[in-house]
Short mmCIF file of C-alpha atoms in Angstrom, two decimals:
data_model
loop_
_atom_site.label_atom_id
_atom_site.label_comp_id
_atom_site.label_asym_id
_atom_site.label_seq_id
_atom_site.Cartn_x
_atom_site.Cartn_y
_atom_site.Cartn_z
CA UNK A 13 -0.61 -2.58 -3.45
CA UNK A 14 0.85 0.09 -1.33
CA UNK A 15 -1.21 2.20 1.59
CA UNK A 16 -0.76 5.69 2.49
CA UNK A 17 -1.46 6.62 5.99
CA UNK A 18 -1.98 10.00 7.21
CA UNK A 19 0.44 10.72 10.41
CA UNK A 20 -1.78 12.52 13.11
CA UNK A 21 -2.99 10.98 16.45
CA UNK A 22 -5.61 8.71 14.97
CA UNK A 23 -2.59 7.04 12.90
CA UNK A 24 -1.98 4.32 15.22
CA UNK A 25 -5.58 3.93 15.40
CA UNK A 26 -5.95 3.31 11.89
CA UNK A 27 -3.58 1.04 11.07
CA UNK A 28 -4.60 -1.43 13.81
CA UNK A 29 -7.96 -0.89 11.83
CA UNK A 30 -6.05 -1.59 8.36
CA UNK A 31 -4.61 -4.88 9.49
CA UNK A 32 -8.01 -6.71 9.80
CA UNK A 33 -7.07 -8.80 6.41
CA UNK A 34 -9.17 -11.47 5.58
CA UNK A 35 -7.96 -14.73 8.21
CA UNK A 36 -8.24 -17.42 5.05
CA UNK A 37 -6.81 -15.69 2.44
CA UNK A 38 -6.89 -16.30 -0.81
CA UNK A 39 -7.09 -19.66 -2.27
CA UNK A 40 -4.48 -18.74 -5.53
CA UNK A 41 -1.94 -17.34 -2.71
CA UNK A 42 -2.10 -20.30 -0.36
CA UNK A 43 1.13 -22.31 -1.57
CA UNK A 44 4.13 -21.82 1.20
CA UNK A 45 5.86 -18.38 0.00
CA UNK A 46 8.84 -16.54 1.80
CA UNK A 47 8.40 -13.16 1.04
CA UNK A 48 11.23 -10.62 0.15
CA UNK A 49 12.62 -8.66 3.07
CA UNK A 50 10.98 -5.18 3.69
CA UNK A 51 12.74 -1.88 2.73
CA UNK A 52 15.07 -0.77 5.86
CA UNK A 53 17.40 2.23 4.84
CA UNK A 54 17.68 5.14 2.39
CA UNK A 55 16.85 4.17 -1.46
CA UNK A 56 18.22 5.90 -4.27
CA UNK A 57 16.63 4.93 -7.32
CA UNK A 58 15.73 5.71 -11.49
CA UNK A 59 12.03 4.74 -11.53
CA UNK A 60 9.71 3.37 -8.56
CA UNK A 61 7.03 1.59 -8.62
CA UNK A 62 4.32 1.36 -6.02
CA UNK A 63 2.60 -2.15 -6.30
CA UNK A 64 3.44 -5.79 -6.44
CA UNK A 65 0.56 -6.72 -8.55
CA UNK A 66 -0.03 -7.55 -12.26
CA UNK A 67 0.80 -3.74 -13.44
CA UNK A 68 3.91 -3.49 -11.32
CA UNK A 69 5.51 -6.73 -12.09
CA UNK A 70 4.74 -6.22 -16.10
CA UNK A 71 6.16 -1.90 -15.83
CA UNK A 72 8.86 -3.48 -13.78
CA UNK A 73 9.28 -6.95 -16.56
CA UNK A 74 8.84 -4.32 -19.63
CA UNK A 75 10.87 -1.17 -17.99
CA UNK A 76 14.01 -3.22 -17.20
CA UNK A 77 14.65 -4.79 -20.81
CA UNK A 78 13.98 -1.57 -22.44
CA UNK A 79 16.94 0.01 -20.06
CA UNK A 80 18.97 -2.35 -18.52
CA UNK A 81 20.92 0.10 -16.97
CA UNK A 82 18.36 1.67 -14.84
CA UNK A 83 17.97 1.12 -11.20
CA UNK A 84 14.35 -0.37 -11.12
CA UNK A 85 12.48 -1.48 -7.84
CA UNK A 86 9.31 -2.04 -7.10
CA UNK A 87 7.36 -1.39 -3.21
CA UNK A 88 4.52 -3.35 -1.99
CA UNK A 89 2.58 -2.98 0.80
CA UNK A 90 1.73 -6.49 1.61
CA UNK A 91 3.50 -9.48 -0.27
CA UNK A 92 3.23 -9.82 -4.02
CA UNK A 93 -0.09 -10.40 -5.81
CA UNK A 94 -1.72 -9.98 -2.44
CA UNK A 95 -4.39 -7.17 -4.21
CA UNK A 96 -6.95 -7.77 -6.67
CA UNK A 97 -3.64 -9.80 -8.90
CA UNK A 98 -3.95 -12.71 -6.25
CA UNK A 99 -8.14 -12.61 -5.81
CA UNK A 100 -9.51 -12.90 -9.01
CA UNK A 101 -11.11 -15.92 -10.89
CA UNK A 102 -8.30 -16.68 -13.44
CA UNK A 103 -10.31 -15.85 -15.89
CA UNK A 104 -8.40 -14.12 -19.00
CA UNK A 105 -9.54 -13.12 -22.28
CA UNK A 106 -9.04 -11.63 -26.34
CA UNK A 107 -12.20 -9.20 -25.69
CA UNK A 108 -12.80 -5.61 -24.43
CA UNK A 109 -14.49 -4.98 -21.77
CA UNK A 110 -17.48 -2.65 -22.56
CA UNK A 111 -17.68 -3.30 -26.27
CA UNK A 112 -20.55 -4.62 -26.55
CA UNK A 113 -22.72 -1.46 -25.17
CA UNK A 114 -20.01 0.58 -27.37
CA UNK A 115 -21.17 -2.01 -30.32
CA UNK A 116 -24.88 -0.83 -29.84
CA UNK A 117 -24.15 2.70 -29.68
CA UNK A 118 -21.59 3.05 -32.36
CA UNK A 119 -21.19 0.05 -34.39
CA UNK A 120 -18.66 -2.73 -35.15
CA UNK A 121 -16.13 0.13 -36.58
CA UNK A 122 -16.20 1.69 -33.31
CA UNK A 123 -15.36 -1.20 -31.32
CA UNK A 124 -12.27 -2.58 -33.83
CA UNK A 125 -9.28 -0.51 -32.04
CA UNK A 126 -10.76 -1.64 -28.78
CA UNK A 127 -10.85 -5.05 -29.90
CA UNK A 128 -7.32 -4.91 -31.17
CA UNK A 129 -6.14 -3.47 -28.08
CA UNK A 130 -7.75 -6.64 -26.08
CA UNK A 131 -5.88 -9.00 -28.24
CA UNK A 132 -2.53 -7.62 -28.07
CA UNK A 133 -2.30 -7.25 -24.73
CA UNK A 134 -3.60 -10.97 -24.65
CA UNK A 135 -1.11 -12.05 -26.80
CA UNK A 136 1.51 -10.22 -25.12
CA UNK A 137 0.51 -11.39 -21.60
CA UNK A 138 0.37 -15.05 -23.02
CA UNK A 139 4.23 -14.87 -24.91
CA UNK A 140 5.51 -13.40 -21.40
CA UNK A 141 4.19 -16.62 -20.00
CA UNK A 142 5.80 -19.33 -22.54
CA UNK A 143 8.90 -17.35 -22.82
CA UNK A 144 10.08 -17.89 -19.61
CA UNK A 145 8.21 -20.60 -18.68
CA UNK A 146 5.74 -19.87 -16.29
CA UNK A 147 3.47 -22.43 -15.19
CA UNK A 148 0.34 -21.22 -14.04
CA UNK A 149 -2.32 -23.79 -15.35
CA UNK A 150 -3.28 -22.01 -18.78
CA UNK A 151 -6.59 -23.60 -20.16
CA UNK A 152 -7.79 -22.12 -23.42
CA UNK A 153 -10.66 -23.78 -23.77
CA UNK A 154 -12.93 -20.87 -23.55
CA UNK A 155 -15.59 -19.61 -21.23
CA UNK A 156 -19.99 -19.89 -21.19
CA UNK A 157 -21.68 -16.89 -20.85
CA UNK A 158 -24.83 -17.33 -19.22
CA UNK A 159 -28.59 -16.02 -19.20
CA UNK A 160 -30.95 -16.67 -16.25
CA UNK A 161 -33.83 -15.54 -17.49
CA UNK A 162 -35.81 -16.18 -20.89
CA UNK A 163 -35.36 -12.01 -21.57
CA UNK A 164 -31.61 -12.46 -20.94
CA UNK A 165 -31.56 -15.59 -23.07
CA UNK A 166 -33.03 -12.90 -26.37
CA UNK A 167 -29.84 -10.63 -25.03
CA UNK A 168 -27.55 -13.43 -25.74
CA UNK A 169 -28.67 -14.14 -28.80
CA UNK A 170 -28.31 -10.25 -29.76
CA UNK A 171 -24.79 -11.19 -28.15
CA UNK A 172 -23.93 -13.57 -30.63
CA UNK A 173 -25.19 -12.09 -33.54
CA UNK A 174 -23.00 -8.91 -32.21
CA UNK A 175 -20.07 -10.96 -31.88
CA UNK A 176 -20.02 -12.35 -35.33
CA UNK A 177 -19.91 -9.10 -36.70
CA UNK A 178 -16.65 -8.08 -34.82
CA UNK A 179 -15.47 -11.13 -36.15
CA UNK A 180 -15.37 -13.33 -32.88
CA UNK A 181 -17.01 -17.26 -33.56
CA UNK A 182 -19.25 -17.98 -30.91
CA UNK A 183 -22.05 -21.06 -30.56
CA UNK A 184 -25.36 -20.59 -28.69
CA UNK A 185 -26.66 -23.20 -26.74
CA UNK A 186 -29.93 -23.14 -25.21
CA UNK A 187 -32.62 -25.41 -23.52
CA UNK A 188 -32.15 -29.22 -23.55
CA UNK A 189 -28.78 -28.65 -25.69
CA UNK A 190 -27.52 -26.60 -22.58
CA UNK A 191 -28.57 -28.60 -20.09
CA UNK A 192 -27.16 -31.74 -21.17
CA UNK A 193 -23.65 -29.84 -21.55
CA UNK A 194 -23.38 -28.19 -18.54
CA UNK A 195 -25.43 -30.54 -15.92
CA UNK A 196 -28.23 -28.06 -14.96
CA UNK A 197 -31.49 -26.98 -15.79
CA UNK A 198 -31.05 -23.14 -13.93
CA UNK A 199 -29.90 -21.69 -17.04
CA UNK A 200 -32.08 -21.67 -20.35
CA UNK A 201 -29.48 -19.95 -22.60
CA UNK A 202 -25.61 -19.55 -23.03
CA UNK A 203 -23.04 -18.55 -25.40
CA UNK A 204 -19.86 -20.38 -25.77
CA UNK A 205 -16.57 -17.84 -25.95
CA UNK A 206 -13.95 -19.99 -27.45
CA UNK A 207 -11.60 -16.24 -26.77
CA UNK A 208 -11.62 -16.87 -23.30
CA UNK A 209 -9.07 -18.48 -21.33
CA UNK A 210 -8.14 -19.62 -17.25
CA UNK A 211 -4.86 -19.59 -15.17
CA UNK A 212 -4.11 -20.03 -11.73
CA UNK A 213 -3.35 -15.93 -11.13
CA UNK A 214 -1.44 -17.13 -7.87
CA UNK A 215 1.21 -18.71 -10.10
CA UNK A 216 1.09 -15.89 -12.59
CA UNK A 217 2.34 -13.37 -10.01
CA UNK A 218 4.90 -15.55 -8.53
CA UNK A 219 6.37 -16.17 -11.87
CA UNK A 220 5.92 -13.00 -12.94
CA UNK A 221 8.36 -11.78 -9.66
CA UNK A 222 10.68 -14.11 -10.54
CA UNK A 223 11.20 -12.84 -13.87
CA UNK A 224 11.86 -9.24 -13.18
CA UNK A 225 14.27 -10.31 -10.27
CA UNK A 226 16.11 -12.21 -12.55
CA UNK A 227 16.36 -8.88 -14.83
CA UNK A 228 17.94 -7.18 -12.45
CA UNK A 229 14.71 -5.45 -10.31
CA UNK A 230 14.59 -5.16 -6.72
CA UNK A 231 11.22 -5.93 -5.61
CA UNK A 232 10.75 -5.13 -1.31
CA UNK A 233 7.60 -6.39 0.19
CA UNK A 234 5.96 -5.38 3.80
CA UNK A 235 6.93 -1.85 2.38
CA UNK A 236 3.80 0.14 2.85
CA UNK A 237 4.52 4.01 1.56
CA UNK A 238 3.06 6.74 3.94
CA UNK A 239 3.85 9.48 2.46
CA UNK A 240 4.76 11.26 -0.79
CA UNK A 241 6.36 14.33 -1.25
CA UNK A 242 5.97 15.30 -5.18
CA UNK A 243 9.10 17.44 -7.23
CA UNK A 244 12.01 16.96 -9.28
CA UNK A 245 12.86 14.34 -7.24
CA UNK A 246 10.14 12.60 -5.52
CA UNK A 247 10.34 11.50 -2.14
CA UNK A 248 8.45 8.11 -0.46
CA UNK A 249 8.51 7.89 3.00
CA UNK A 250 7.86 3.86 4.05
CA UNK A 251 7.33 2.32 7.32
CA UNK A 252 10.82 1.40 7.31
CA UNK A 253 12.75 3.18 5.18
CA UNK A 254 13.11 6.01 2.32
CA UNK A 255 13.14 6.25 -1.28
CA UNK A 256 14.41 9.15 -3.52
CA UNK A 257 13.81 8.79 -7.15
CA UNK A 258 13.11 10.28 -10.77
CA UNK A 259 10.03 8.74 -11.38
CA UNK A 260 7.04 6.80 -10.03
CA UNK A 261 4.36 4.32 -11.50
CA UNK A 262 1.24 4.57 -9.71
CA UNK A 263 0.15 0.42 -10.25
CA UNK A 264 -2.05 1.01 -7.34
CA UNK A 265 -5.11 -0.04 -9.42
CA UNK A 266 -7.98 0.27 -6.41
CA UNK A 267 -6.10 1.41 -3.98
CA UNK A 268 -4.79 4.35 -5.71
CA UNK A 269 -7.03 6.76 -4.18
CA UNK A 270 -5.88 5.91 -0.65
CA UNK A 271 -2.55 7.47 -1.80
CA UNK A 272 -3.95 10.31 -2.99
CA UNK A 273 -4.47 10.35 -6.50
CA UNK A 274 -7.87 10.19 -8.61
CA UNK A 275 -10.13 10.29 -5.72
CA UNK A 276 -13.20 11.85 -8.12
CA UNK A 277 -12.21 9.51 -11.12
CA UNK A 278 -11.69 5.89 -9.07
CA UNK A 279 -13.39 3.80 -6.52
CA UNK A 280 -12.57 0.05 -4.66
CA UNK A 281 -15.09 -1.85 -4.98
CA UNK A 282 -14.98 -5.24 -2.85
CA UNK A 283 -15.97 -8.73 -4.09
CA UNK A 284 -16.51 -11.85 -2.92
CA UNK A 285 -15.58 -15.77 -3.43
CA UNK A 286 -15.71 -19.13 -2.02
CA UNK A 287 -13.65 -21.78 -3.07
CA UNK A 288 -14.78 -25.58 -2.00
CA UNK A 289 -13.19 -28.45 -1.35
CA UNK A 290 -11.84 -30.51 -4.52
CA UNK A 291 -14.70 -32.40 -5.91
CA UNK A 292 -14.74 -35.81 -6.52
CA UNK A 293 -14.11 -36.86 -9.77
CA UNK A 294 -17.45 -37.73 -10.27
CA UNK A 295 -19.07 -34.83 -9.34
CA UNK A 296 -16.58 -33.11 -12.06
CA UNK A 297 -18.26 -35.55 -14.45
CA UNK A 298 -21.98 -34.87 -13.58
CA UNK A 299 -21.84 -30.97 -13.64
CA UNK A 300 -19.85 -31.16 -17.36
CA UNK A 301 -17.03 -29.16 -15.41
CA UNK A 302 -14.28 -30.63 -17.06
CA UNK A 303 -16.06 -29.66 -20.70
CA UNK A 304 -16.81 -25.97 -19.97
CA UNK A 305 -14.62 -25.44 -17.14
CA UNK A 306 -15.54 -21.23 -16.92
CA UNK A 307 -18.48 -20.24 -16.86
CA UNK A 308 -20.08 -16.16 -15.85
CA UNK A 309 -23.28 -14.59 -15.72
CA UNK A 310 -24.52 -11.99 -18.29
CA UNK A 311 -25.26 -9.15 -15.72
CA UNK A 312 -21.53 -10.31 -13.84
CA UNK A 313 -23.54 -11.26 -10.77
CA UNK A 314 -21.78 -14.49 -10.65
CA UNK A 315 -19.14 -16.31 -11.90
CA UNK A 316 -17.86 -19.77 -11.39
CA UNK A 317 -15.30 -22.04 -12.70
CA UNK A 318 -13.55 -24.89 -11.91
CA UNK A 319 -9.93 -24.83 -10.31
CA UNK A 320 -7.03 -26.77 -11.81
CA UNK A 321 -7.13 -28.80 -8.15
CA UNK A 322 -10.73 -29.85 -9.04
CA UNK A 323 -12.51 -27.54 -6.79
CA UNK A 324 -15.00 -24.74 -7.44
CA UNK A 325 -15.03 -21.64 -7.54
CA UNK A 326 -17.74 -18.82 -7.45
CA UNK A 327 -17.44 -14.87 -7.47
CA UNK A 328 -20.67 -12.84 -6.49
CA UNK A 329 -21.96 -10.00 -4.60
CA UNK A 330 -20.47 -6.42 -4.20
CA UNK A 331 -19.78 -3.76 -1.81
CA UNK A 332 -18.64 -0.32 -1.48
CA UNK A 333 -17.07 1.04 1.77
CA UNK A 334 -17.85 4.60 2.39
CA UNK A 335 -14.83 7.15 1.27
CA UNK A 336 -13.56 4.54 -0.62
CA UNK A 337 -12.47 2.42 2.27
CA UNK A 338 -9.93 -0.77 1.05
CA UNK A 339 -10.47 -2.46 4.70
CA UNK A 340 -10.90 -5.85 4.15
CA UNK A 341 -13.36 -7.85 6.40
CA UNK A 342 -14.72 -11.13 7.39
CA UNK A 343 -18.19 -11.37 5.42
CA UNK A 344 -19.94 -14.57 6.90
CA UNK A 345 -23.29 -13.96 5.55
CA UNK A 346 -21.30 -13.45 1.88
CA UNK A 347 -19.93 -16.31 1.76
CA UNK A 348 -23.07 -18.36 3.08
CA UNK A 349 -25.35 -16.89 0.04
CA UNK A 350 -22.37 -17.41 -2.30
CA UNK A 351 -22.72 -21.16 -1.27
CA UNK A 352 -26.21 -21.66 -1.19
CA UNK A 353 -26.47 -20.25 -4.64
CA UNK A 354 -23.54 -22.30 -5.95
CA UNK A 355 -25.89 -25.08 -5.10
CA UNK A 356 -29.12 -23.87 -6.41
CA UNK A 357 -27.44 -23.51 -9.17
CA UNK A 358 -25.55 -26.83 -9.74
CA UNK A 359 -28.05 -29.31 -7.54
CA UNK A 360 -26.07 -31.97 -8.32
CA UNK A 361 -23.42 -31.24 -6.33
CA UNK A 362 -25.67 -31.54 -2.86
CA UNK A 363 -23.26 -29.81 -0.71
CA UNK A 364 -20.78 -27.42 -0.93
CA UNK A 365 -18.23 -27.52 1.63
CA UNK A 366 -16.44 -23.93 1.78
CA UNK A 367 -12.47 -23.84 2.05
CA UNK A 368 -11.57 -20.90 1.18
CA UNK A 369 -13.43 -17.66 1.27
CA UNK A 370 -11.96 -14.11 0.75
CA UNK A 371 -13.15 -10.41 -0.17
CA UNK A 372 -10.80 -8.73 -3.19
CA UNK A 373 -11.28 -5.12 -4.53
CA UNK A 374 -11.89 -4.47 -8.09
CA UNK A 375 -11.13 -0.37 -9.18
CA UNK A 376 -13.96 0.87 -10.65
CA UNK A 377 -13.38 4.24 -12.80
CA UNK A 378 -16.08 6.43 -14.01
CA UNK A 379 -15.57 6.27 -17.77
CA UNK A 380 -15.49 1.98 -17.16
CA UNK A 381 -12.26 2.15 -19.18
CA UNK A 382 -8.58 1.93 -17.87
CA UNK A 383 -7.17 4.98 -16.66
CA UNK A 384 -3.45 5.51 -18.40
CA UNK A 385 -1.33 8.82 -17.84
CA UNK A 386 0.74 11.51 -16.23
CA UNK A 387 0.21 13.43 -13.32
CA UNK A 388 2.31 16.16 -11.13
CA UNK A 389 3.75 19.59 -11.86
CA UNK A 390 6.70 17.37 -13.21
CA UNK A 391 5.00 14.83 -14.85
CA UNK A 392 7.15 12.46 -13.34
CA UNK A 393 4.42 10.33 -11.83
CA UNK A 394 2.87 7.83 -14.15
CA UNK A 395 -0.16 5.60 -13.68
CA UNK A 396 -1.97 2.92 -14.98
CA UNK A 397 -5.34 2.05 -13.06
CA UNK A 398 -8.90 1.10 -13.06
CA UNK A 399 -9.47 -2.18 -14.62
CA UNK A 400 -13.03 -2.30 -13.90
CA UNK A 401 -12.39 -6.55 -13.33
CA UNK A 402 -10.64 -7.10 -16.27
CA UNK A 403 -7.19 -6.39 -14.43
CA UNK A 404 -4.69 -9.59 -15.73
CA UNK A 405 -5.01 -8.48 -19.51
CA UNK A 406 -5.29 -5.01 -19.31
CA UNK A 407 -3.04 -4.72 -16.34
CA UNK A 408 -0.33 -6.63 -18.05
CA UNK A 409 -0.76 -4.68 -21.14
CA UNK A 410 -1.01 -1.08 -19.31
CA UNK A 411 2.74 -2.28 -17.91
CA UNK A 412 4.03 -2.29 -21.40
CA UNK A 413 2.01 1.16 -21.96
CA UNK A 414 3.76 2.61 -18.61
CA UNK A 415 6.90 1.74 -20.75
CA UNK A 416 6.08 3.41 -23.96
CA UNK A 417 4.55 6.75 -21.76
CA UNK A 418 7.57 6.84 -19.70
CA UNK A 419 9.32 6.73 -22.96
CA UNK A 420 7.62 9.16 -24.50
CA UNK A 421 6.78 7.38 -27.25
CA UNK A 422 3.33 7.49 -29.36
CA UNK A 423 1.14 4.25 -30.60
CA UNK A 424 -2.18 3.70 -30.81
CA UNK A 425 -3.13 1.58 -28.07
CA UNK A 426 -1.96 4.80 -25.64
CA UNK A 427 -3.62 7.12 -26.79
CA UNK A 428 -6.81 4.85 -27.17
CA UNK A 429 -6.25 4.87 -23.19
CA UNK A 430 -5.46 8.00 -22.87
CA UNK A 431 -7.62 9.59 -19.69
CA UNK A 432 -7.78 12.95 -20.60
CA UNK A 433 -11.41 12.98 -22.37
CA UNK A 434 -12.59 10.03 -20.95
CA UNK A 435 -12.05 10.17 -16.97
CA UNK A 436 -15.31 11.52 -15.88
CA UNK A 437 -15.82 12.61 -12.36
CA UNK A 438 -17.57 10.16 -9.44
CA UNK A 439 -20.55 11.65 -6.63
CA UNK A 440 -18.69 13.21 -3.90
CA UNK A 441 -19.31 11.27 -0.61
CA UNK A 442 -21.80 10.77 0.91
CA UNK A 443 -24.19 10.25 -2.34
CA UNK A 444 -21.50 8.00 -3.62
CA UNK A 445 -21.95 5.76 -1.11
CA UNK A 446 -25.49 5.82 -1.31
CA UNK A 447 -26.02 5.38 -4.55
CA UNK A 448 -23.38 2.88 -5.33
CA UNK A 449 -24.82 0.33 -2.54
CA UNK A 450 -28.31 1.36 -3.71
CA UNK A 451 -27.69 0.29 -6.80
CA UNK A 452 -25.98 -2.89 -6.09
CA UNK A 453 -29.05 -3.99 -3.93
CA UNK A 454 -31.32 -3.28 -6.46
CA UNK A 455 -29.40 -5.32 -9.35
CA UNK A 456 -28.79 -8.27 -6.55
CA UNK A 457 -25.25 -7.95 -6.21
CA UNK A 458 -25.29 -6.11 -2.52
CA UNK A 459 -24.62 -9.38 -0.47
#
């Protein structure tokens, strides 16, 4: 994650107004960490990349074994995996996000390159990992997907049947069959994805940085850039220090347009989640966690799963900050819905006690499809963005794309992302922001 500050008298101003990060932090994040010093002098360098999370570890992890003899480092703002890398659910999986509306519109032919895309970059993600041994809890034992209504329950089933025709295997459970699996009565429908799959993210990143160091990449932390100055070679001015190189990768993912870039194509959009204290183990027992250990909504408004500590975990709600503002802040009331719908929907448990509780930003692009290209009068800055909350696959996967486009090479999977006819353009501000909170309220995710 990197932030770009404008330097004018409010500049002070606003990065006292920057630094209100959320005081818990994130759960995946919380293990004792000693981050890499911050960037102090003058930098020359082959290829820079701006971001420390899952997109500018894997550029970094695929750049440096294609050319070893390149100087490689990477610049983040914060401390590695401290964006949207380090404050998602763990959740990971072989499917495309968005194929199922392309499925109704087009077909199952339609969606095949899509789904191919999804499972090579899952399959590439998960070698990384048992290559060079990184431990970060992998559980593939699949995910529910889960109606809350009786209409929603005839959606799944549409689901399923639309599934099996792209060739996934998937089981629908419903009423009594349901309940007795997963401990609750809240739900009359869901449909078991054995192509899903949970980490601990925390310990993916980590790794991840390890990796890359040990192939030769310099990765800086505390390293916010302020300012870039675009040509031949480009020039990033950091709190601290100064960079002069060939070529840039943009793995900025939300915060992208606070540098700058793809204001009209991108947007943050902040989440929320509260993590409990562990459960006893039989509590784990009763709510059929240890079974089905992931489990998410059908209209996303909530997910939950169990961590690999025996606590739980539950995403909901959404906001958007006007002029696409990547502040985090406290949420109190957030947190306490989050909570008191954890419960109503798992009575069993008959309190949750919060332990962790944090706000992360998901990029949300216009065409709801990863953004992968070239920008500048050079064409020497490269991006890969907009994950839409699918960000550890496709984010691992658009590294290995940054490699191929800064290669110039062809294959299918880049130009299936390819931006160019597919980037759309968001409402200018202020009927963004009215329309995107509007519309959160009225599908219950404003919180």
């Amino acid at each position: 994650m990197a932030r770009f500050l404008r330097e004018d008298k409010g500049s002070k101003k606003q990065r006292m107004k920057d630094a209100l990060w959320d005081s818990s932090g994130s759960f995946w994040l919380a293990d004792e960490y000693t981050p890499n010093p911050p960037l102090t002098d003058l930098l020359q360098a082959d290829l820079t990349i701006i971001g420390g999370g899952i997109t500018g570890l894997s550029s970094a992890y695929h750049l440096k074994q294609r050319y070893p003899q390149k100087h490689i480092v990477v610049i983040e703002a914060q401390t590695v995996g401290f964006g949207a890398s380090g404050r998602n659910s763990g959740f990971i999986s072989r499917e495309y996000h968005g194929w199922y509306e392309l499925f109704a519109r087009k077909g199952a032919v339609a969606v095949e390159p899509y789904t191919q895309y999804a499972e090579r970059g899952y399959q590439l993600l998960v070698q990384a990992m048992r290559e060079h041994a990184i431990a970060c809890d992998l559980q593939e034992s699949g995910a529910l997907l889960l109606a809350k209504t009786a209409r929603e329950g005839h959606t799944l089933a549409e689901h399923a049947q639309a599934y099996r025709q792209i060739g996934r295997s998937v089981q629908l459970w419903e009423g009594r069959e349901l309940a007795a699996r997963i401990k609750t009565d809240f739900y009359p429908a869901g449909l078991f994805l054995p192509h899903w799959s949970l980490l601990h993210p925390g310990k993916l990143m980590r790794g991840l940085k390890a990796v890359v160091e040990r192939l030769g990449v310099v990765v800086y932390e505390r390293t916010p850039v302020r300012r870039i100055h675009q040509g031949k070679s480009i020039e990033l001015q950091c709190e601290s220090g100064q960079v002069s190189t060939q070529t840039v990768i943009l793995a900025t993912n939300a915060y992208t347009p606070k540098l700058g870039f793809l204001r009209g194509a991108l947007m943050p959009l902040h989440l929320f989640v509260v993590v409990t204290e562990p459960l006893e183990q039989a509590e784990i027992e009763q709510g059929g966690w240890d079974a089905v250990p992931g489990r998410f909504e059908l209209d996303r408004t909530h997910t939950v799963r169990l961590t690999p500590d025996g606590r739980l975990l539950i995403r909901g709600g959404a906001r958007y900050y006007y002029d696409n503002g990547i502040t985090y802040r406290e949420a109190p009331h957030a947190y306490q819905t989050l909570c008191q719908r954890l419960l109503l929907r798992y009575p069993r448990l008959r309190e949750v006690k919060k332990a962790y509780a944090w706000s992360g930003m998901m990029a949300l692009a216009r065409s709801f499809t990863p953004l992968c290209g070239r920008m500048g009068r050079e064409e020497n800055v490269l991006y890969s963005v907009g994950y839409n909350g699918f960000g550890l696959v496709n984010g691992f996967y658009g590294g290995k794309l940054l490699c191929d486009l800064y290669g110039r090479e062809s294959n299918e999977d880049l130009q299936l992302m390819s931006m160019s006819k597919r980037v759309g353009r968001l409402l200018p501000e202020p009927l963004r922001y009215l329309h995107m909170n509007a519309s959160l309220a009225v599908r219950g995710f404003r919180l």
